[in-house]
Amino acid sequence: MSTDIVKVFDTTLRDGEQAAGTRLGAREKLEIAHQLAKLGVDIIEAGFPISSPEDFQAVELIAKEIQGPTICGLTRAVIKDIECAGEALAKAKSSRIHTGLGVSDIHIAGKFGDEKYGKTLEAKKDKTIEMGVNAVKCALQYTDDVEFYCEDSGRADKEYLCRMVKAVIEAGATTINIPDTTGYAIPEQFGNLIAGLIANVPNSNKAIFSMHCHDDLGMSVANSLAGVKNGARQIEGTINGIGERAGNASLEEIVMAIRTRKDFFNVETNINTKEFYRTSRMVADLLGMPVPANKAIVGANAFAHSSGIHVDGFLKERETYEIMLPEDVGSPKSAVVLTARTGRHGLKHRLEELGFTFTADELEQVYQKFLVIADKKSEVFDEDLVALMSDEIRTIEHHFTLEYLKVICGTEAPKASVKIKVAGQENFATADAGGDGPVDAAYEAIRDATGKSPKIESYSIKAVTSGKDAMGEATVKILDGENRRFTGKGISTDIIEASAKAYVDAINRMVAK
Ligand code: KIV
Ligand code: ZN
């Protein structure tokens, strides 16, 4: 039996961009649309063309440039909106018009005045069905892919909702959106609503039912999934869950729930989940809405382990505390974040990763000192551990000492000279060398003078104090012939000197080993 596909309708550029305090220009929307195409969404709702000339332009640009997904524009059930969307979408290879209106009694009574729409609620309801049907017919003049939204379905009268859905499918709508516009629904109840519509609307088999949920009560993802479980075959949402008020359902959460719990949902999506992390960061940057660290799937802590029991279990067997692989969502690999609650096993693991070997006694000693630092800082970094190990636990004998360094650089190729004291020898070891840059030249000279050529795995420099005369701290990780890692640090107000000291420090650790 083949598995059903659930289509993914992304509305980051329309409903997502309606989040308070955000605005995207047409070019920024296009950049995100390219990434959404890479992510593999089936439909991109690019905007609400009649809402502003810039949004019209954005939809037009995306329709022209983006290949792959269907490009969609939002309208009210108003003829001039639909004509405008039709025009903006004209160049799309595959286009959709998303039209509709409010269907709950609260929306109908509150939005539609007596004069134009009828004096009673019943009269207004008849009128809105007529408007919905006319909107679908009008949209069909521009595309055969018409989606109809029944706004505020979460609070609508079910019998009327069935009438509306039947009428717009009859008129030619091929996707029926059942939004929980106000985030009012409860998963069990919303799932039953979808099941009821599919069972009771006589022509329901001619359309795909879509979930569009908002997060006012924090249940948008659960409500969307309840719809899928009950027969909906399209989900709508935004990257990072951004959107009006508390936001829309987060696409990455729905898709990963479907994927991780395929045993329960037995459906699939076309999404390339490895693009989630990249997409999330792009949306966060362009909209200026950072992703909270604890955000499911894409937050910085989504794959970080910190407490002793978790770290211990995770290091023994990843599956004890992880239900997804970070690489499956394109996230940096799982991390053990060292805090006061990490425990000995986590600390031992990290020290080994940094290339240290130690006795049980030494580990206990480091652990006690580590706790003192961890109680002062929210997170203990690799650099802190290196300093702790080198300065307090194991003062290594310095086989090589950098006595003199001169680097000439400018418009000519950089040149470096070093003088190194070697323990137990009277004469200095000296060398001159060139390189691609001043640090490279200094490193080449150090290699010549010491006769050691370890592979450099990584190099970084950061300011440890502020101001013009800030101290620079260089960290170099090297690998010996057996791929053992040694980390060296150097501090100086001159970043080239700091870099050279760090390299010599790393070589000393290697030699001491
Ligand atoms: O939340 C909602 O009802 C909407 C519709 C316009 C689809 O965003
Ligand atoms: Zn919405």
XYZ file of C-alpha atoms and ligand atoms in Angstrom:
522
model
C 0.000 0.000 0.000
C 1.477 3.373 -0.981
C 1.930 6.006 1.718
C -0.033 9.234 1.344
C 1.865 12.451 0.770
C 0.969 15.450 2.899
C 1.598 18.652 0.948
C 3.510 21.412 2.696
C 2.176 24.942 2.163
C 4.587 27.569 3.436
C 3.140 30.927 4.437
C 6.266 32.457 6.010
C 6.214 35.218 3.377
C 2.535 36.035 3.922
C 1.150 35.081 7.351
C 4.653 34.851 8.856
C 5.533 38.307 7.673
C 2.366 39.605 9.374
C 4.188 39.145 12.709
C 4.239 42.431 14.607
C 7.306 44.547 13.885
C 8.467 42.710 10.767
C 8.617 43.688 7.127
C 10.335 42.074 4.176
C 11.181 43.748 0.891
C 10.628 41.982 -2.435
C 14.338 41.012 -2.752
C 14.439 39.551 0.757
C 11.275 37.598 0.053
C 12.851 36.261 -3.120
C 15.942 35.125 -1.196
C 13.770 33.229 1.281
C 11.638 31.809 -1.556
C 14.782 30.337 -3.180
C 15.616 28.647 0.119
C 12.029 27.387 0.522
C 12.316 25.825 -2.931
C 15.509 24.054 -1.784
C 13.686 22.910 1.314
C 11.152 21.305 -1.011
C 7.897 22.949 0.078
C 5.047 22.217 -2.330
C 3.440 25.654 -2.218
C 4.879 29.069 -1.359
C 2.337 31.676 -0.349
C 4.360 34.646 -1.513
C 2.120 37.462 -0.284
C -1.183 39.305 -0.426
C -0.841 41.176 -3.731
C -3.556 43.784 -3.238
C -2.283 44.733 0.212
C 0.549 46.966 -1.084
C 2.470 47.717 -4.291
C 5.586 46.154 -2.720
C 3.754 42.929 -1.905
C 2.379 42.829 -5.451
C 5.941 43.182 -6.746
C 7.212 40.469 -4.404
C 4.584 37.978 -5.562
C 5.237 38.900 -9.191
C 9.017 38.509 -8.774
C 8.749 35.177 -6.969
C 6.228 33.891 -9.542
C 8.687 34.772 -12.310
C 11.880 33.462 -10.700
C 11.053 30.449 -8.572
C 10.873 27.029 -10.192
C 9.521 23.958 -8.455
C 6.934 24.944 -5.867
C 3.515 26.304 -6.812
C 3.388 30.048 -6.135
C 0.314 31.282 -4.337
C -1.223 34.692 -3.637
C -3.799 35.482 -0.944
C -7.016 37.376 -1.584
C -10.249 38.188 0.190
C -13.406 36.907 -1.513
C -13.428 40.200 -3.370
C -13.225 40.408 -7.152
C -10.625 43.201 -7.313
C -8.326 41.245 -4.927
C -8.573 38.173 -7.133
C -7.902 40.099 -10.339
C -4.850 41.655 -8.699
C -3.534 38.260 -7.528
C -4.191 36.773 -10.978
C -2.082 39.526 -12.501
C 0.779 39.134 -9.988
C 0.881 35.372 -10.553
C 0.628 35.500 -14.339
C 4.276 34.488 -14.956
C 4.332 31.517 -12.571
C 4.843 28.040 -14.031
C 2.366 26.787 -11.480
C 0.111 29.195 -9.606
C -2.583 29.060 -6.963
C -5.083 31.639 -5.757
C -5.979 31.396 -2.085
C -9.300 33.096 -1.500
C -11.925 32.957 1.215
C -13.769 34.674 4.034
C -14.782 34.469 7.685
C -17.200 31.622 8.474
C -17.734 31.702 12.250
C -20.856 33.445 13.525
C -18.571 35.879 15.331
C -16.846 36.822 12.061
C -20.037 36.936 9.998
C -21.966 39.056 12.499
C -18.952 41.231 13.287
C -17.629 41.891 9.782
C -20.606 41.959 7.460
C -22.964 44.975 7.846
C -26.791 44.671 7.617
C -27.103 47.017 4.649
C -25.050 44.995 2.238
C -25.216 41.458 3.612
C -28.725 41.071 5.133
C -30.429 41.834 8.402
C -30.271 38.399 10.053
C -27.377 36.074 10.720
C -29.025 33.481 8.477
C -29.353 35.975 5.616
C -25.705 36.920 6.051
C -24.682 33.274 6.012
C -26.482 32.715 2.705
C -24.837 35.816 1.301
C -21.334 34.759 2.352
C -21.773 31.360 0.681
C -22.716 33.211 -2.505
C -19.623 35.420 -2.143
C -17.404 32.363 -1.629
C -18.771 30.670 -4.730
C -18.311 33.822 -6.833
C -14.754 34.227 -5.573
C -13.842 30.676 -6.561
C -15.400 31.110 -10.003
C -13.506 34.347 -10.529
C -10.190 32.795 -9.412
C -10.686 29.918 -11.847
C -10.314 32.399 -14.686
C -6.639 32.782 -13.703
C -5.669 29.277 -12.586
C -7.257 25.893 -12.132
C -5.613 25.593 -8.707
C -7.906 27.416 -6.269
C -7.724 27.087 -2.501
C -10.603 28.344 -0.376
C -10.095 29.345 3.271
C -12.938 29.204 5.742
C -11.539 31.745 8.172
C -12.086 31.021 11.894
C -13.270 27.457 11.248
C -12.137 26.657 14.791
C -15.162 28.583 16.113
C -17.605 28.023 13.242
C -21.041 26.431 13.267
C -20.382 22.957 11.803
C -23.555 22.658 9.777
C -22.903 25.989 8.065
C -19.236 25.107 7.523
C -20.315 21.914 5.720
C -22.660 23.952 3.487
C -19.904 26.436 2.635
C -17.348 23.709 1.892
C -19.771 21.780 -0.322
C -20.663 24.948 -2.270
C -17.080 26.069 -2.929
C -15.969 22.571 -3.980
C -18.929 22.512 -6.371
C -17.734 25.872 -7.711
C -14.277 24.377 -8.415
C -12.049 24.835 -5.337
C -9.555 21.973 -5.164
C -8.092 22.681 -1.724
C -10.186 23.521 1.318
C -8.371 25.336 4.079
C -9.850 24.900 7.558
C -7.983 27.535 9.586
C -8.023 27.805 13.327
C -7.504 31.531 12.879
C -7.645 32.428 16.560
C -5.791 29.416 17.957
C -8.925 28.347 19.855
C -9.156 24.684 18.878
C -8.252 21.611 20.916
C -6.536 18.765 19.016
C -9.154 16.083 19.614
C -12.007 18.394 18.722
C -10.241 19.817 15.653
C -9.336 16.347 14.398
C -13.011 15.366 14.744
C -14.012 18.457 12.783
C -11.836 17.391 9.837
C -13.068 13.804 10.015
C -16.660 15.113 10.129
C -16.196 17.373 7.108
C -14.626 14.585 5.057
C -17.426 12.188 6.064
C -20.382 14.571 5.731
C -19.627 16.874 2.795
C -20.862 14.825 -0.171
C -18.203 16.066 -2.630
C -15.306 16.103 -0.110
C -13.370 13.561 -2.205
C -12.904 16.236 -4.894
C -10.687 18.401 -2.683
C -7.701 18.198 -0.375
C -8.315 19.429 3.173
C -5.684 21.735 4.618
C -4.728 22.657 8.183
C -3.828 26.269 8.988
C -3.443 26.684 12.735
C -2.413 29.550 14.969
C -0.597 29.207 18.268
C -2.539 31.354 20.741
C -2.904 28.443 23.166
C 0.336 26.768 22.097
C -1.534 23.990 20.270
C -1.071 24.884 16.598
C 1.254 21.972 15.818
C -0.871 19.485 17.771
C -4.030 20.746 16.028
C -2.380 20.461 12.591
C -1.260 16.911 13.332
C -4.737 15.991 14.591
C -6.047 17.132 11.213
C -3.485 14.999 9.384
C -4.414 11.986 11.498
C -8.039 12.539 10.456
C -7.500 12.871 6.728
C -6.118 16.369 6.008
C -3.464 16.090 3.295
C -2.011 19.591 3.342
C -0.467 21.453 6.254
C 0.185 25.195 6.363
C 2.679 26.929 8.562
C 5.742 29.102 8.805
C 9.429 28.622 9.429
C 10.225 29.129 13.134
C 6.455 29.409 13.727
C 6.490 33.162 13.130
C 3.220 34.954 12.394
C 0.334 37.028 13.737
C 0.162 37.271 17.552
C 1.630 34.039 18.997
C 2.422 32.886 15.479
C 1.500 30.092 13.094
C 2.186 26.393 13.372
C 5.877 25.767 12.889
C 6.503 23.840 9.668
C 9.693 22.228 10.899
C 7.878 20.857 13.941
C 4.942 19.400 11.980
C 7.179 17.863 9.321
C 9.609 16.335 11.821
C 6.707 14.977 13.893
C 5.294 13.302 10.786
C 8.705 11.909 9.930
C 9.789 10.848 13.406
C 6.387 9.288 14.194
C 5.710 7.698 10.832
C 4.641 4.648 12.827
C 1.661 6.710 14.016
C 0.817 9.011 11.105
C 1.777 6.728 8.217
C 2.190 9.669 5.809
C 5.170 11.427 4.251
C 6.106 14.878 2.986
C 8.350 15.960 0.103
C 10.519 18.067 2.407
C 14.319 17.864 2.363
C 14.569 18.148 6.136
C 18.349 18.748 5.988
C 17.558 22.308 4.857
C 15.535 23.210 7.957
C 18.351 24.679 10.032
C 19.662 26.849 7.201
C 16.138 28.045 6.338
C 15.397 28.806 9.959
C 18.514 30.960 10.360
C 17.868 32.817 7.111
C 14.304 33.663 8.151
C 15.446 34.693 11.628
C 18.160 36.971 10.210
C 16.097 38.605 7.496
C 13.112 39.194 9.770
C 15.213 40.183 12.776
C 13.431 37.578 14.929
C 16.025 35.383 16.666
C 15.214 31.729 17.268
C 14.779 30.968 20.991
C 17.473 28.561 22.235
C 14.881 26.019 23.351
C 12.879 26.086 20.078
C 12.069 22.529 18.969
C 14.052 21.241 15.955
C 16.045 24.417 15.177
C 16.861 26.034 18.554
C 20.514 26.198 19.660
C 19.746 23.800 22.514
C 17.574 21.386 20.500
C 20.412 18.847 20.438
C 22.417 19.991 23.465
C 22.758 17.842 26.571
C 23.844 19.231 29.865
C 22.586 17.498 33.001
C 24.666 14.651 34.441
C 22.087 11.876 33.976
C 21.311 12.905 30.388
C 24.941 13.390 29.376
C 25.914 10.057 30.875
C 23.075 8.261 29.037
C 23.637 10.150 25.770
C 27.362 9.363 25.728
C 26.669 5.662 26.347
C 23.889 5.425 23.774
C 22.677 8.444 21.775
C 19.114 7.146 21.485
C 18.595 7.309 25.246
C 17.993 11.046 24.992
C 17.680 11.839 21.257
C 14.756 10.956 18.999
C 16.147 12.645 15.872
C 19.588 13.117 14.401
C 20.755 16.752 14.266
C 22.153 16.134 10.780
C 18.642 15.193 9.597
C 17.578 18.805 10.093
C 20.924 20.261 9.016
C 21.760 21.321 12.555
C 25.320 21.342 13.939
C 26.075 18.034 15.653
C 24.773 17.161 19.114
C 26.646 18.938 21.844
C 27.379 18.307 25.442
C 27.152 21.711 27.064
C 29.297 21.769 30.170
C 27.591 23.264 33.199
C 27.741 22.661 36.931
C 25.283 19.801 36.432
C 27.165 17.952 33.696
C 28.880 15.346 35.864
C 32.204 13.560 35.618
C 31.391 11.457 32.579
C 30.608 14.516 30.432
C 33.722 16.316 31.617
C 35.939 13.259 30.998
C 34.508 12.893 27.490
C 35.181 16.537 26.620
C 38.726 16.465 28.038
C 39.458 13.381 25.953
C 38.042 15.108 22.879
C 40.444 17.956 23.570
C 43.358 15.507 23.538
C 44.046 15.211 27.261
C 44.738 11.936 28.959
C 44.662 11.748 32.760
C 44.517 9.453 35.722
C 41.397 8.940 37.837
C 42.951 11.144 40.526
C 43.632 13.914 38.054
C 40.064 13.704 36.784
C 38.761 14.123 40.308
C 41.066 17.103 40.816
C 39.909 18.746 37.552
C 36.299 18.010 38.352
C 36.483 19.852 41.675
C 38.131 22.870 40.020
C 35.691 22.661 37.109
C 32.772 22.899 39.570
C 34.186 26.117 40.990
C 34.301 27.681 37.501
C 30.944 26.217 36.493
C 29.255 27.727 39.532
C 30.412 31.168 38.357
C 29.638 30.770 34.624
C 26.532 29.486 32.866
C 28.653 27.438 30.464
C 32.248 26.207 30.629
C 33.988 26.413 27.248
C 36.827 24.333 25.783
C 39.214 27.235 26.316
C 38.388 27.261 30.036
C 39.159 23.551 30.249
C 42.434 23.919 28.387
C 43.466 26.707 30.751
C 42.397 24.661 33.756
C 44.298 21.601 32.633
C 47.414 23.468 31.606
C 47.678 26.076 34.309
C 46.383 24.263 37.349
C 46.465 20.536 36.863
C 49.355 19.799 34.654
C 52.037 22.386 34.340
C 53.957 20.992 31.413
C 57.657 21.427 31.039
C 58.353 23.918 28.268
C 60.695 22.150 25.900
C 60.587 25.089 23.477
C 60.377 28.735 24.511
C 59.759 31.489 22.005
C 62.491 34.044 22.753
C 62.250 36.305 19.752
C 59.844 36.865 16.869
C 60.078 39.369 14.054
C 57.536 39.518 11.255
C 57.730 41.863 8.290
C 54.577 42.286 6.290
C 53.009 44.911 4.114
C 52.886 45.068 0.369
C 55.676 42.459 0.081
C 55.287 38.767 0.875
C 55.419 38.304 4.675
C 58.651 37.075 6.244
C 59.232 35.837 9.789
C 62.331 35.176 11.898
C 62.221 33.262 15.190
C 64.664 32.431 17.933
C 63.647 29.493 20.114
C 65.251 28.259 23.312
C 65.391 24.497 23.471
C 65.506 22.933 26.959
C 68.950 21.499 27.764
C 70.693 23.250 24.852
C 72.923 26.249 25.036
C 72.395 27.546 21.516
C 69.128 28.992 20.280
C 67.354 27.351 17.364
C 66.702 30.024 14.730
C 64.863 30.077 11.430
C 63.589 32.504 8.772
C 60.601 31.685 6.589
C 57.995 33.198 4.299
C 54.310 32.417 4.133
C 50.897 33.323 2.748
C 50.308 35.716 5.615
C 52.179 36.888 8.729
C 50.850 34.037 10.917
C 51.614 31.475 8.233
C 55.176 32.831 7.922
C 55.670 32.714 11.717
C 54.341 29.150 11.847
C 56.650 28.067 9.048
C 59.647 29.544 10.900
C 58.588 27.791 14.148
C 58.334 24.483 12.279
C 61.870 24.961 10.894
C 63.340 25.970 14.264
C 61.685 23.189 16.312
C 61.860 20.485 13.656
C 58.218 19.642 14.434
C 55.500 19.808 11.775
C 52.165 18.880 13.334
C 49.035 19.306 11.241
C 47.000 22.377 12.208
C 43.408 21.347 12.746
C 41.998 24.723 13.723
C 43.119 28.189 14.609
C 41.144 31.002 16.161
C 41.819 34.359 17.701
C 39.591 36.461 19.899
C 39.903 39.623 21.930
C 39.866 38.886 25.648
C 39.866 42.503 26.755
C 38.359 45.516 25.000
C 39.808 48.731 23.671
C 42.640 49.634 21.304
C 45.218 47.737 23.354
C 42.986 44.660 23.750
C 44.689 41.385 24.548
C 44.290 38.830 21.785
C 43.989 35.186 22.728
C 44.948 32.648 20.071
C 43.942 29.005 20.261
C 45.531 26.417 17.990
C 44.572 22.767 17.758
C 47.171 20.475 16.232
C 47.237 16.767 15.385
C 50.307 14.586 15.745
C 51.186 11.667 13.443
C 48.746 9.444 15.327
C 45.945 11.997 15.027
C 46.093 12.882 18.721
C 44.922 16.404 19.344
C 46.800 19.037 21.368
C 45.509 22.504 22.108
C 47.772 25.467 22.698
C 46.967 28.991 23.815
C 48.845 32.250 23.587
C 47.981 35.724 24.816
C 49.487 39.026 23.736
C 48.457 42.509 22.695
C 50.027 41.574 19.339
C 47.870 38.962 17.653
C 50.771 37.534 15.620
C 52.801 37.029 18.758
C 49.733 35.474 20.470
C 49.381 33.116 17.490
C 53.071 32.123 17.580
C 52.964 31.514 21.340
C 49.860 29.341 20.953
C 51.586 27.227 18.309
C 54.714 26.751 20.423
C 52.489 25.917 23.412
C 50.660 23.222 21.401
C 53.980 21.782 20.186
C 55.260 21.670 23.792
C 52.184 19.654 24.797
C 52.784 17.278 21.932
C 56.440 16.868 22.872
C 55.590 16.392 26.568
C 53.246 13.568 25.629
O -5.473 32.523 9.894
C -6.185 32.596 8.879
O -7.376 32.333 8.900
C -5.541 33.043 7.654
C -6.342 32.969 6.414
C -6.275 34.239 5.666
C -5.919 31.801 5.605
O -4.383 33.383 7.656
Zn -3.373 32.626 9.444
